[in-house]
XYZ file of C-alpha atoms in Angstrom:
695
model
C 8.440 -17.637 11.237
C 10.008 -14.745 9.357
C 11.669 -12.114 11.512
C 11.230 -8.614 10.140
C 10.663 -4.977 10.956
C 7.596 -3.184 9.632
C 4.798 -0.779 10.491
C 1.688 -2.514 11.815
C -1.685 -1.471 13.210
C -2.694 -3.146 16.463
C -6.303 -3.571 17.573
C -7.181 -4.317 21.194
C -10.819 -5.158 21.966
C -11.963 -5.936 25.505
C -15.335 -6.715 27.040
C -16.508 -4.071 29.498
C -18.342 -4.831 32.733
C -18.040 -8.586 32.278
C -17.017 -9.229 35.921
C -20.630 -9.372 37.203
C -21.180 -12.391 34.955
C -19.052 -14.463 37.337
C -21.118 -13.366 40.313
C -24.517 -14.211 38.798
C -23.867 -17.144 36.472
C -22.463 -20.619 36.705
C -18.863 -20.761 35.383
C -19.985 -22.888 32.440
C -22.573 -20.272 31.482
C -19.961 -17.518 31.848
C -17.712 -19.414 29.447
C -20.485 -19.707 26.865
C -21.445 -16.019 27.121
C -17.840 -14.820 26.811
C -16.999 -17.307 24.053
C -19.891 -16.053 21.923
C -18.744 -12.450 22.366
C -15.118 -13.294 21.578
C -16.196 -15.301 18.513
C -17.977 -12.251 17.130
C -14.845 -10.158 17.665
C -12.631 -12.722 15.961
C -14.946 -12.976 12.941
C -14.853 -9.192 12.499
C -11.042 -9.152 12.625
C -10.748 -11.958 10.088
C -13.328 -10.383 7.780
C -10.997 -7.429 7.293
C -7.835 -9.470 6.896
C -6.423 -9.076 10.399
C -4.458 -11.687 12.331
C -5.681 -12.604 15.804
C -2.578 -12.663 17.971
C -4.015 -13.395 21.417
C -7.264 -14.251 23.127
C -6.542 -12.890 26.601
C -9.571 -13.962 28.620
C -12.349 -11.725 27.329
C -10.024 -9.584 25.165
C -8.835 -9.925 21.575
C -5.454 -8.673 20.365
C -5.083 -8.459 16.592
C -2.482 -7.275 14.071
C -3.177 -5.624 10.734
C -0.067 -5.652 8.569
C 1.509 -8.760 10.059
C 2.395 -11.286 8.915
C 0.921 -9.956 5.644
C 0.754 -6.253 4.802
C -2.054 -4.455 3.027
C -1.794 -0.878 1.866
C -4.862 0.077 3.919
C -4.136 -1.754 7.181
C -5.080 1.241 9.399
C -8.452 1.495 7.643
C -9.026 -2.248 7.913
C -8.316 -2.150 11.643
C -10.794 0.671 12.243
C -13.468 -1.011 10.148
C -12.918 -4.218 12.097
C -13.309 -2.211 15.313
C -16.560 -0.665 14.102
C -17.785 -4.102 13.056
C -16.955 -5.493 16.506
C -18.935 -2.705 18.164
C -21.890 -3.201 15.788
C -21.912 -6.990 16.242
C -21.667 -6.781 20.054
C -24.352 -4.112 20.481
C -27.397 -6.419 20.049
C -25.616 -9.188 21.945
C -24.992 -6.840 24.870
C -28.710 -6.043 24.968
C -29.473 -9.763 25.124
C -27.070 -10.202 28.034
C -28.598 -7.252 29.853
C -32.168 -8.489 29.270
C -31.269 -12.014 30.360
C -29.335 -11.293 33.543
C -29.800 -7.578 34.257
C -26.123 -6.756 33.761
C -25.949 -3.091 32.791
C -23.052 -1.599 30.858
C -21.970 -4.894 29.274
C -20.318 -4.208 25.939
C -16.967 -3.817 24.215
C -14.255 -1.166 24.016
C -11.792 -0.988 21.121
C -8.424 0.754 20.872
C -6.335 1.082 17.689
C -2.723 2.224 17.289
C -0.206 2.215 14.399
C 3.554 2.038 14.781
C 6.769 0.236 13.982
C 7.295 -3.252 15.374
C 9.759 -6.103 15.173
C 7.943 -9.323 14.299
C 9.069 -12.853 14.928
C 8.938 -15.876 17.155
C 8.854 -15.906 20.941
C 9.061 -18.919 23.217
C 10.815 -22.259 23.117
C 10.150 -25.965 22.889
C 6.516 -26.750 22.186
C 5.406 -23.180 22.886
C 6.572 -20.881 20.107
C 4.303 -18.026 19.049
C 4.282 -15.183 16.562
C 4.772 -11.890 18.377
C 5.254 -8.155 17.837
C 7.894 -6.356 19.869
C 7.662 -2.635 20.432
C 5.297 -0.108 21.936
C 2.443 -0.331 19.422
C 0.446 -3.168 21.001
C 0.832 -1.786 24.533
C -0.360 1.630 23.382
C -3.405 0.085 21.669
C -4.281 -1.686 24.946
C -3.936 1.515 26.957
C -5.976 3.522 24.437
C -8.678 0.845 24.614
C -8.857 1.184 28.384
C -9.753 4.867 27.957
C -12.444 4.267 25.318
C -16.128 4.496 26.128
C -18.112 1.268 26.075
C -19.398 0.594 22.570
C -16.857 2.937 20.992
C -13.638 2.777 18.954
C -10.815 5.073 20.105
C -7.960 5.611 17.640
C -4.466 6.963 18.282
C -3.319 9.869 16.115
C -0.629 7.613 14.594
C -3.468 5.679 12.952
C -5.897 8.511 12.274
C -3.430 10.471 10.152
C -3.456 7.682 7.537
C -7.272 7.442 7.259
C -8.512 10.918 8.129
C -10.644 11.150 4.963
C -12.338 7.776 5.390
C -14.151 8.384 8.696
C -15.935 10.991 10.803
C -14.065 11.938 13.962
C -14.732 13.302 17.407
C -12.666 15.994 19.071
C -9.039 15.177 19.964
C -8.543 13.651 23.404
C -5.243 14.008 25.262
C -4.413 10.784 27.133
C -1.808 10.534 29.860
C -0.977 6.845 29.591
C 1.102 4.714 31.919
C 4.692 4.382 30.715
C 4.374 7.275 28.241
C 6.582 10.336 28.693
C 4.284 12.514 26.549
C 0.482 12.451 26.166
C -1.057 10.341 23.394
C -3.623 12.131 21.217
C -6.613 9.970 20.321
C -9.918 10.396 18.469
C -13.231 8.606 18.745
C -14.551 7.247 15.444
C -18.049 8.603 14.806
C -18.712 6.610 11.653
C -17.822 6.280 8.007
C -17.285 9.434 5.981
C -19.962 10.258 3.422
C -17.443 10.065 0.595
C -14.418 7.781 0.597
C -13.016 9.345 -2.550
C -12.311 13.074 -2.207
C -11.092 14.930 -5.249
C -7.399 14.601 -5.971
C -5.175 17.306 -4.504
C -2.902 17.840 -7.479
C -3.436 18.840 -11.066
C -3.139 16.460 -13.977
C 0.136 16.774 -15.868
C 1.881 14.757 -18.546
C -1.176 12.806 -19.753
C -2.147 14.751 -22.859
C -1.991 11.845 -25.334
C -3.893 9.472 -23.056
C -6.538 12.139 -22.412
C -7.051 12.631 -26.125
C -7.676 8.910 -26.663
C -9.997 8.690 -23.662
C -12.010 11.670 -24.869
C -12.384 10.084 -28.309
C -14.096 7.135 -26.628
C -16.170 9.395 -24.382
C -17.353 11.639 -27.204
C -18.260 8.544 -29.202
C -20.553 7.427 -26.371
C -22.186 10.873 -26.289
C -22.935 10.334 -29.972
C -24.473 6.929 -29.238
C -21.552 4.506 -29.729
C -20.609 2.243 -26.783
C -17.060 1.627 -25.595
C -15.043 -0.159 -22.895
C -12.044 1.836 -21.673
C -9.470 0.073 -19.485
C -7.132 2.444 -17.632
C -4.234 0.447 -16.198
C -1.130 1.310 -14.237
C 0.789 0.754 -11.043
C -0.418 1.898 -7.651
C -0.179 5.663 -7.358
C 0.405 6.291 -11.058
C -2.667 8.569 -11.210
C -5.530 6.422 -12.519
C -8.183 7.972 -10.257
C -7.047 11.511 -11.028
C -6.993 10.684 -14.753
C -10.540 9.292 -14.653
C -11.781 12.387 -12.788
C -10.341 14.596 -15.524
C -11.870 12.448 -18.264
C -15.304 12.626 -16.637
C -15.077 16.396 -16.183
C -14.272 16.871 -19.862
C -16.997 14.513 -21.053
C -19.582 16.315 -18.905
C -18.416 19.651 -20.327
C -18.754 18.447 -23.931
C -21.863 18.934 -26.048
C -24.152 15.901 -25.997
C -27.020 15.495 -28.484
C -28.937 13.323 -25.990
C -28.225 15.467 -22.931
C -25.754 15.169 -20.066
C -24.702 11.551 -19.505
C -25.688 9.558 -16.436
C -22.482 8.786 -14.553
C -22.423 6.058 -11.890
C -19.312 5.112 -9.933
C -18.442 1.941 -8.049
C -15.191 1.354 -6.166
C -13.627 -1.965 -5.253
C -11.863 -2.225 -1.894
C -8.860 -4.328 -0.974
C -10.872 -6.350 1.553
C -13.790 -6.862 -0.858
C -12.847 -10.129 -2.577
C -15.240 -11.995 -0.262
C -18.012 -9.383 -0.681
C -20.070 -10.268 -3.805
C -21.168 -7.430 -6.093
C -19.399 -4.783 -3.975
C -18.518 -2.370 -6.847
C -21.981 -2.815 -8.400
C -23.523 -2.114 -5.015
C -21.668 1.191 -5.209
C -23.057 1.865 -8.693
C -26.600 1.294 -7.455
C -26.060 3.479 -4.382
C -24.818 6.235 -6.681
C -27.894 5.809 -8.889
C -30.165 6.118 -5.860
C -28.211 9.038 -4.405
C -27.799 7.203 -1.103
C -24.943 6.077 1.142
C -24.235 3.135 3.415
C -25.340 5.274 6.382
C -28.936 5.499 5.115
C -31.452 3.251 6.952
C -32.424 -0.017 5.309
C -36.068 1.017 4.935
C -35.149 4.242 3.148
C -32.859 2.295 0.826
C -35.527 -0.290 0.012
C -38.271 2.270 -0.656
C -35.954 4.429 -2.739
C -34.871 1.456 -4.836
C -38.422 0.313 -5.526
C -39.561 3.775 -6.572
C -36.564 4.237 -8.875
C -37.086 0.868 -10.549
C -40.798 1.618 -11.019
C -39.948 4.963 -12.605
C -37.344 3.509 -14.984
C -38.653 0.026 -15.735
C -42.430 0.247 -15.411
C -44.037 -3.178 -15.724
C -40.751 -5.030 -15.229
C -40.468 -4.097 -11.550
C -40.672 -7.609 -10.117
C -38.222 -8.890 -12.737
C -35.613 -6.369 -11.639
C -36.270 -4.936 -8.177
C -35.815 -8.090 -6.012
C -32.468 -8.847 -7.629
C -31.123 -5.326 -7.261
C -32.207 -5.399 -3.615
C -30.201 -8.605 -3.222
C -27.115 -6.850 -4.584
C -27.654 -4.032 -2.083
C -28.142 -6.503 0.754
C -31.418 -4.929 1.845
C -34.383 -6.843 3.289
C -37.268 -7.514 0.929
C -41.037 -7.266 1.351
C -42.837 -10.578 1.676
C -44.042 -10.736 -1.945
C -40.611 -9.862 -3.350
C -38.808 -12.269 -1.026
C -41.139 -15.073 -2.047
C -40.073 -14.712 -5.679
C -36.483 -15.621 -4.713
C -37.075 -18.511 -2.333
C -37.292 -21.222 -4.965
C -34.115 -20.159 -6.768
C -30.831 -21.993 -6.412
C -27.563 -20.089 -6.107
C -26.662 -20.350 -9.789
C -30.141 -19.341 -10.960
C -30.155 -16.371 -8.580
C -26.785 -15.283 -9.933
C -28.100 -15.511 -13.501
C -31.179 -13.426 -12.610
C -29.061 -10.754 -10.915
C -26.832 -10.467 -13.990
C -29.913 -10.211 -16.187
C -31.583 -7.599 -13.954
C -28.536 -5.327 -13.926
C -28.184 -5.679 -17.691
C -31.839 -4.697 -18.165
C -31.469 -1.699 -15.878
C -28.406 -0.399 -17.706
C -30.106 -0.845 -21.090
C -33.139 1.093 -19.854
C -30.926 3.912 -18.578
C -29.296 4.272 -22.024
C -32.623 4.642 -23.869
C -32.790 8.374 -23.208
C -29.276 9.443 -22.201
C -25.719 8.136 -22.530
C -24.518 6.083 -19.560
C -21.041 5.996 -17.998
C -20.264 3.167 -15.572
C -17.016 3.673 -13.654
C -15.484 0.676 -11.885
C -12.286 1.518 -10.006
C -9.539 -0.818 -8.741
C -10.898 -3.917 -10.429
C -7.833 -5.894 -9.232
C -9.645 -6.103 -5.860
C -13.022 -7.163 -7.246
C -14.733 -10.346 -6.122
C -15.013 -13.153 -8.663
C -18.760 -12.603 -9.203
C -18.310 -8.922 -10.028
C -15.561 -9.778 -12.513
C -17.871 -12.232 -14.265
C -20.663 -9.666 -14.306
C -18.358 -7.147 -15.991
C -17.459 -9.814 -18.553
C -21.181 -10.142 -19.330
C -21.590 -6.370 -19.636
C -18.805 -5.738 -22.169
C -20.984 -6.860 -25.152
C -23.489 -4.174 -24.104
C -21.142 -1.659 -25.752
C -22.179 -3.108 -29.149
C -25.823 -2.134 -28.723
C -26.061 0.778 -26.272
C -24.539 4.189 -25.613
C -22.601 3.042 -22.568
C -19.008 3.760 -21.568
C -17.484 1.133 -19.278
C -14.590 2.992 -17.651
C -12.499 0.496 -15.690
C -9.296 1.079 -13.731
C -6.975 -1.649 -12.481
C -3.391 -2.423 -11.646
C -1.476 -4.779 -13.947
C -1.940 -7.814 -11.696
C -1.892 -10.519 -14.320
C -2.878 -13.337 -11.982
C -6.212 -11.722 -11.129
C -9.293 -12.670 -13.135
C -9.954 -9.008 -13.979
C -6.878 -9.024 -16.230
C -8.454 -11.798 -18.300
C -11.601 -9.700 -18.806
C -9.446 -6.872 -20.157
C -7.578 -9.225 -22.504
C -10.801 -10.829 -23.718
C -12.437 -7.464 -24.399
C -9.431 -6.203 -26.362
C -9.302 -9.433 -28.365
C -13.022 -9.961 -29.080
C -14.158 -6.357 -29.440
C -11.101 -4.397 -30.645
C -13.412 -1.790 -32.203
C -15.168 -1.268 -28.864
C -12.344 -1.666 -26.341
C -9.258 0.430 -25.620
C -6.509 0.133 -23.047
C -4.698 3.201 -21.726
C -1.614 2.087 -19.804
C -0.423 4.984 -17.662
C 3.363 4.982 -17.327
C 5.628 7.002 -15.040
C 5.560 10.736 -15.689
C 8.429 12.147 -17.759
C 10.990 14.249 -15.897
C 9.558 17.607 -16.984
C 6.039 16.662 -15.898
C 7.306 15.381 -12.537
C 9.104 18.673 -11.948
C 5.935 20.581 -12.874
C 3.886 18.488 -10.442
C 6.453 19.013 -7.688
C 6.239 22.784 -8.175
C 2.473 22.545 -7.721
C 2.711 20.345 -4.636
C 5.326 22.314 -2.757
C 3.496 25.613 -3.277
C 5.274 28.347 -1.336
C 7.780 25.939 0.224
C 11.285 26.700 -0.995
C 13.075 23.372 -1.529
C 16.814 23.612 -1.797
C 18.002 22.288 -5.151
C 19.658 19.105 -3.938
C 16.583 18.046 -1.964
C 14.337 18.716 -4.961
C 16.536 16.509 -7.151
C 16.497 13.739 -4.557
C 12.699 13.865 -4.198
C 12.269 13.593 -7.969
C 14.785 10.727 -8.148
C 13.030 8.806 -5.391
C 9.497 9.275 -6.771
C 10.604 8.182 -10.275
C 7.588 9.725 -11.996
C 4.915 8.272 -9.686
C 2.493 11.104 -8.726
C 1.286 9.428 -5.524
C 4.832 8.762 -4.365
C 5.726 12.367 -5.114
C 2.742 13.702 -3.163
C 3.371 11.461 -0.167
C 7.101 12.259 0.025
C 6.388 15.996 -0.021
C 3.675 15.587 2.626
C 5.965 13.481 4.807
C 8.730 16.067 4.560
C 6.355 18.895 5.425
C 4.777 17.090 8.394
C 8.083 15.842 9.790
C 9.660 19.291 9.693
C 12.480 18.087 7.434
C 12.190 20.971 4.962
C 14.483 23.942 4.937
C 14.935 26.910 2.672
C 18.689 26.627 3.162
C 20.787 23.828 1.730
C 22.613 22.634 4.839
C 25.415 21.043 2.849
C 26.655 17.509 2.343
C 25.359 16.355 5.710
C 21.752 17.168 4.850
C 19.035 14.551 5.059
C 18.444 14.803 1.321
C 20.623 11.786 0.633
C 18.224 9.441 2.432
C 14.627 10.559 2.649
C 12.071 8.829 4.857
C 9.654 6.456 3.125
C 6.088 7.484 3.974
C 4.112 4.665 5.590
C 1.440 4.995 2.894
C 3.984 4.165 0.190
C 5.697 1.460 2.214
C 2.350 -0.283 2.769
C 1.602 -0.347 -0.960
C 4.972 -1.962 -1.653
C 4.965 -4.416 1.256
C 1.469 -5.537 0.320
C 2.995 -6.954 -2.876
C 6.157 -8.290 -1.260
C 4.273 -10.174 1.456
C 2.454 -12.190 -1.207
C 5.723 -13.631 -2.530
C 6.838 -17.197 -1.952
C 9.547 -17.618 0.726
C 12.175 -18.271 -1.969
C 11.313 -15.112 -3.924
C 11.137 -13.081 -0.710
C 14.620 -14.274 0.315
C 16.072 -13.372 -3.078
C 14.409 -9.958 -3.076
C 15.699 -9.052 0.408
C 19.207 -10.206 -0.499
C 19.060 -8.128 -3.679
C 17.971 -5.102 -1.625
C 21.218 -5.408 0.341
C 23.218 -5.260 -2.893
C 21.485 -2.044 -3.913
C 19.151 -0.601 -6.523
C 21.121 -2.400 -9.237
C 22.659 -5.812 -8.706
C 24.305 -8.653 -10.582
C 23.264 -12.278 -10.732
C 26.660 -13.591 -9.604
C 26.928 -11.668 -6.305
C 23.265 -12.399 -5.590
C 23.887 -16.126 -6.013
C 26.894 -15.706 -3.731
C 24.981 -14.296 -0.754
C 21.701 -16.229 -0.942
C 21.770 -19.483 0.993
C 20.228 -21.430 -1.885
C 22.127 -19.807 -4.742
C 20.954 -22.403 -7.253
C 17.361 -21.195 -6.907
C 18.151 -17.540 -7.654
C 17.546 -17.587 -11.467
C 14.058 -19.096 -11.069
C 13.182 -16.600 -8.339
C 14.388 -13.710 -10.512
C 12.200 -14.881 -13.378
C 9.195 -14.827 -11.058
C 10.130 -11.397 -9.673
C 10.368 -10.092 -13.236
C 6.980 -11.582 -14.068
C 5.544 -9.758 -11.062
C 7.288 -6.569 -12.235
C 9.280 -6.034 -9.049
C 12.672 -6.263 -10.744
C 13.767 -5.856 -14.358
C 16.698 -7.188 -16.327
C 19.015 -4.304 -17.266
C 21.523 -6.321 -19.299
C 22.456 -9.924 -20.031
C 26.054 -9.752 -21.270
C 28.765 -10.339 -20.158
C 27.040 -11.152 -16.844
C 23.307 -10.739 -16.132
C 22.422 -7.597 -14.201
C 19.100 -6.462 -12.782
C 17.459 -3.400 -11.309
C 14.580 -2.909 -8.909
C 11.637 -1.511 -10.849
C 11.464 1.386 -8.415
C 13.972 2.728 -5.900
C 11.307 2.685 -3.198
C 10.775 -1.065 -3.666
C 14.433 -1.581 -2.818
C 14.247 0.827 0.130
C 11.069 -0.698 1.583
C 12.404 -4.246 1.221
C 15.685 -3.289 2.883
C 13.845 -1.706 5.818
C 12.085 -4.990 6.660
C 15.394 -6.647 7.547
C 16.362 -6.869 11.189
C 19.771 -5.409 12.023
C 21.303 -8.846 12.568
C 20.024 -10.226 9.244
C 21.067 -7.073 7.428
C 24.603 -7.214 8.829
C 24.957 -10.890 7.948
C 23.920 -10.307 4.321
C 26.309 -7.355 4.021
C 29.077 -9.532 5.490
C 28.413 -12.232 2.883
C 28.442 -9.601 0.139
C 31.768 -8.189 1.345
C 33.331 -11.661 1.456
C 32.037 -12.437 -2.053
C 33.567 -9.257 -3.497
C 36.828 -9.827 -1.569
C 37.195 -13.347 -2.947
C 35.972 -12.627 -6.478
C 38.172 -9.557 -6.933
C 41.164 -10.778 -4.928
C 43.499 -9.914 -7.804
C 41.943 -6.536 -8.568
C 40.666 -5.234 -5.238
C 40.941 -1.583 -6.290
C 38.011 -2.071 -8.674
C 35.553 -2.718 -5.825
C 37.000 -0.711 -2.940
C 33.895 1.458 -2.697
C 31.592 -1.565 -2.573
C 33.785 -3.289 -0.008
C 33.832 -0.218 2.206
C 30.039 0.043 2.006
C 29.381 -3.615 2.827
C 31.972 -3.892 5.624
C 30.605 -0.726 7.175
C 27.016 -2.012 6.989
C 28.217 -5.343 8.422
C 29.551 -3.370 11.426
C 33.123 -4.502 10.765
C 34.789 -1.152 11.418
C 38.377 -2.280 11.024
C 37.890 -3.655 7.516
C 35.646 -0.730 6.539
C 38.301 1.779 7.635
C 40.941 -0.124 5.673
C 38.815 -0.045 2.505
C 37.852 3.607 2.929
C 41.496 4.597 3.375
C 42.519 2.613 0.293
C 39.639 4.143 -1.688
C 40.636 7.632 -0.519
C 44.215 7.100 -1.687
C 42.925 5.758 -4.992
C 40.690 8.837 -5.436
C 43.633 11.081 -4.612
C 45.778 9.481 -7.282
C 42.974 10.142 -9.733
C 42.887 13.799 -8.605
C 39.254 13.411 -7.360
C 39.794 15.943 -4.609
C 36.392 16.172 -2.941
C 35.741 12.427 -3.178
C 39.100 11.675 -1.552
C 38.502 14.099 1.311
C 34.971 12.733 1.866
C 36.329 9.176 2.039
C 38.974 10.212 4.596
C 36.196 11.881 6.620
C 34.088 8.705 6.506
C 37.044 6.642 7.678
C 37.692 9.088 10.498
C 34.050 8.894 11.635
C 34.328 5.107 12.010
C 37.408 5.160 14.250
C 36.424 4.675 17.921
C 37.217 7.691 20.115
C 39.462 5.610 22.331
C 41.678 4.561 19.371
C 43.791 7.723 19.343
C 46.610 6.194 17.292
C 44.368 5.300 14.366
C 42.566 8.634 14.564
C 45.866 10.509 14.365
C 47.060 8.353 11.455
C 43.866 8.899 9.406
C 43.752 12.613 10.255
C 47.393 13.006 9.215
C 46.779 11.294 5.854
C 43.758 13.506 5.251
C 45.813 16.564 6.071
C 48.594 15.526 3.708
C 46.065 14.939 0.939
C 44.495 18.354 1.512
C 47.915 20.023 1.469
C 48.867 18.289 -1.778
C 45.592 19.314 -3.381
C 46.072 22.928 -2.311
C 49.604 23.004 -3.745
C 48.643 21.266 -6.946
C 50.729 18.125 -6.358
C 49.012 15.261 -8.122
C 50.819 12.268 -6.603
C 52.740 11.625 -3.385
C 54.563 8.615 -4.745
C 58.267 8.738 -5.621
C 58.735 9.916 -9.211
C 59.824 7.179 -11.623
C 63.546 7.076 -12.475
C 64.597 8.981 -15.577
C 65.078 6.882 -18.673
C 68.451 6.809 -20.321
């Protein structure tokens, strides 16, 4: 089991008022009743990608984000909690009707926080566990929830505030907590999961021009498939919103286009037709909160209005996509169909509907985050691409460049087979000027000091989402100041927002153990690293080149140069930071120790060349004596090179490492710093004896 540190979301679900079962039922019956309830809870957790940690009697403890991270773990946990409540509600009524036990039900508590993950136990009993306060807090929050409700700590709510409806804040005085915990009851799913982007669109002028060419062509009657690709957070959703706004504002001979949007979700790969379900909901003007009957009636009336005599050839299949119950006559038409035939009919029905919609007005079908789509939806999109040859339809698809997912093949096939109908717009990192412009918009009236602004831009590296989240994190944590506090300011190492860390760890957790080991070792070496030192600190050094090839294929690291020795760089500084943060202190120190030894041995004859690296690694390895020695040597080296401020900073760092009780060493370092300062002030460039005169 891998030991690591990361942010997780814990879910604690417990049956309420189950004690009377033992008084009224035989123990075997109690076991069956409780087992059925617990089974429903477990299925809900697993549906949303959680890991069941414990079954404690009639309670379920689950982790979201461990052992595998997803960028939306807090949302998954809450949805699992809502699913548990929904699945247990009818079951609780059955228990009450059968044995008269009132108040039987389930309570759910959810909390997000940092945890150390790893093994606990010995011998034949070794389990995966999370250490920290997060799980305990989730349990205590659960105990204060109402039966049939999900209560969520503020640490979780802040990451998903737009996705759900919330009750009023509740202040909880919990056992073992020095300050109250603020929690919120979840009232249901928000009407819209996709609010408009907060920031303006900058630095995408060329891509916008190409997208509008395709959009205006559709308004004139010519179909097109537009694939907008790019890394997480690069601005695909914001770009699409701008494209749609401009297309709607343009003149259209056939009238304003019909625009339908469907969004894939990270937990939707086992949910057939999920993005197309969203398209149909958008067409009907309904949401998931609408009753089934209203959905069914609305669908039938819409199909009748659009398709006339073809109702029974289309309506039952669209209802199947929506997951709504059918009337007896419509249901009968599906009973004789096998799975493959039903799939074929659904594809055909959706194709017919979209063709009908384009007869009078242009049609825009937006499918977002196709890298999360289920296999059936990907195949359906493949079938729809040829529709661009015969109808005024714009297929506007966004996805991340995940080349192992089937959606990437659809993109490649469309570009190859229909080059006149398909275009890819690959959104890259924003240029420096555009990033600075976006930062000015985001910070508003906040007056960043210059050094902090530079550091924020360096860390975001042109990713709009990263930039937004870093600014938000700084504002919410109170780390901003209008005054530059000097060299000791926190600007040198900014906190990584959990939202960004989750996006990155979601990719890292999918790596093979060998690639994960190489990536974490590389993170210890820094943003840029060489092949030789990496081979020197990884236990299986021979496997490093193969792992690096795979990491390059997955676009986590990139080769920066090959000669004279191969060197690499993390694709993004935040990938290196997030990977480094997963290491436990003991593992981190051991890897730094190996790195220090490698540099000591490799540069034994020219130690001055790597003094800075040695000082860094010995310090991180918690070997103060060697770190002080290297810092002092580096300070003297900087002094000889007349690098005044660098030399003084190095002496200060050495002084900070000396234990308070070691007065002799403190005096020696302080004296050397003082001598250096005096020499700098008097313009003396070297304290060494002058060389003897020649001749």
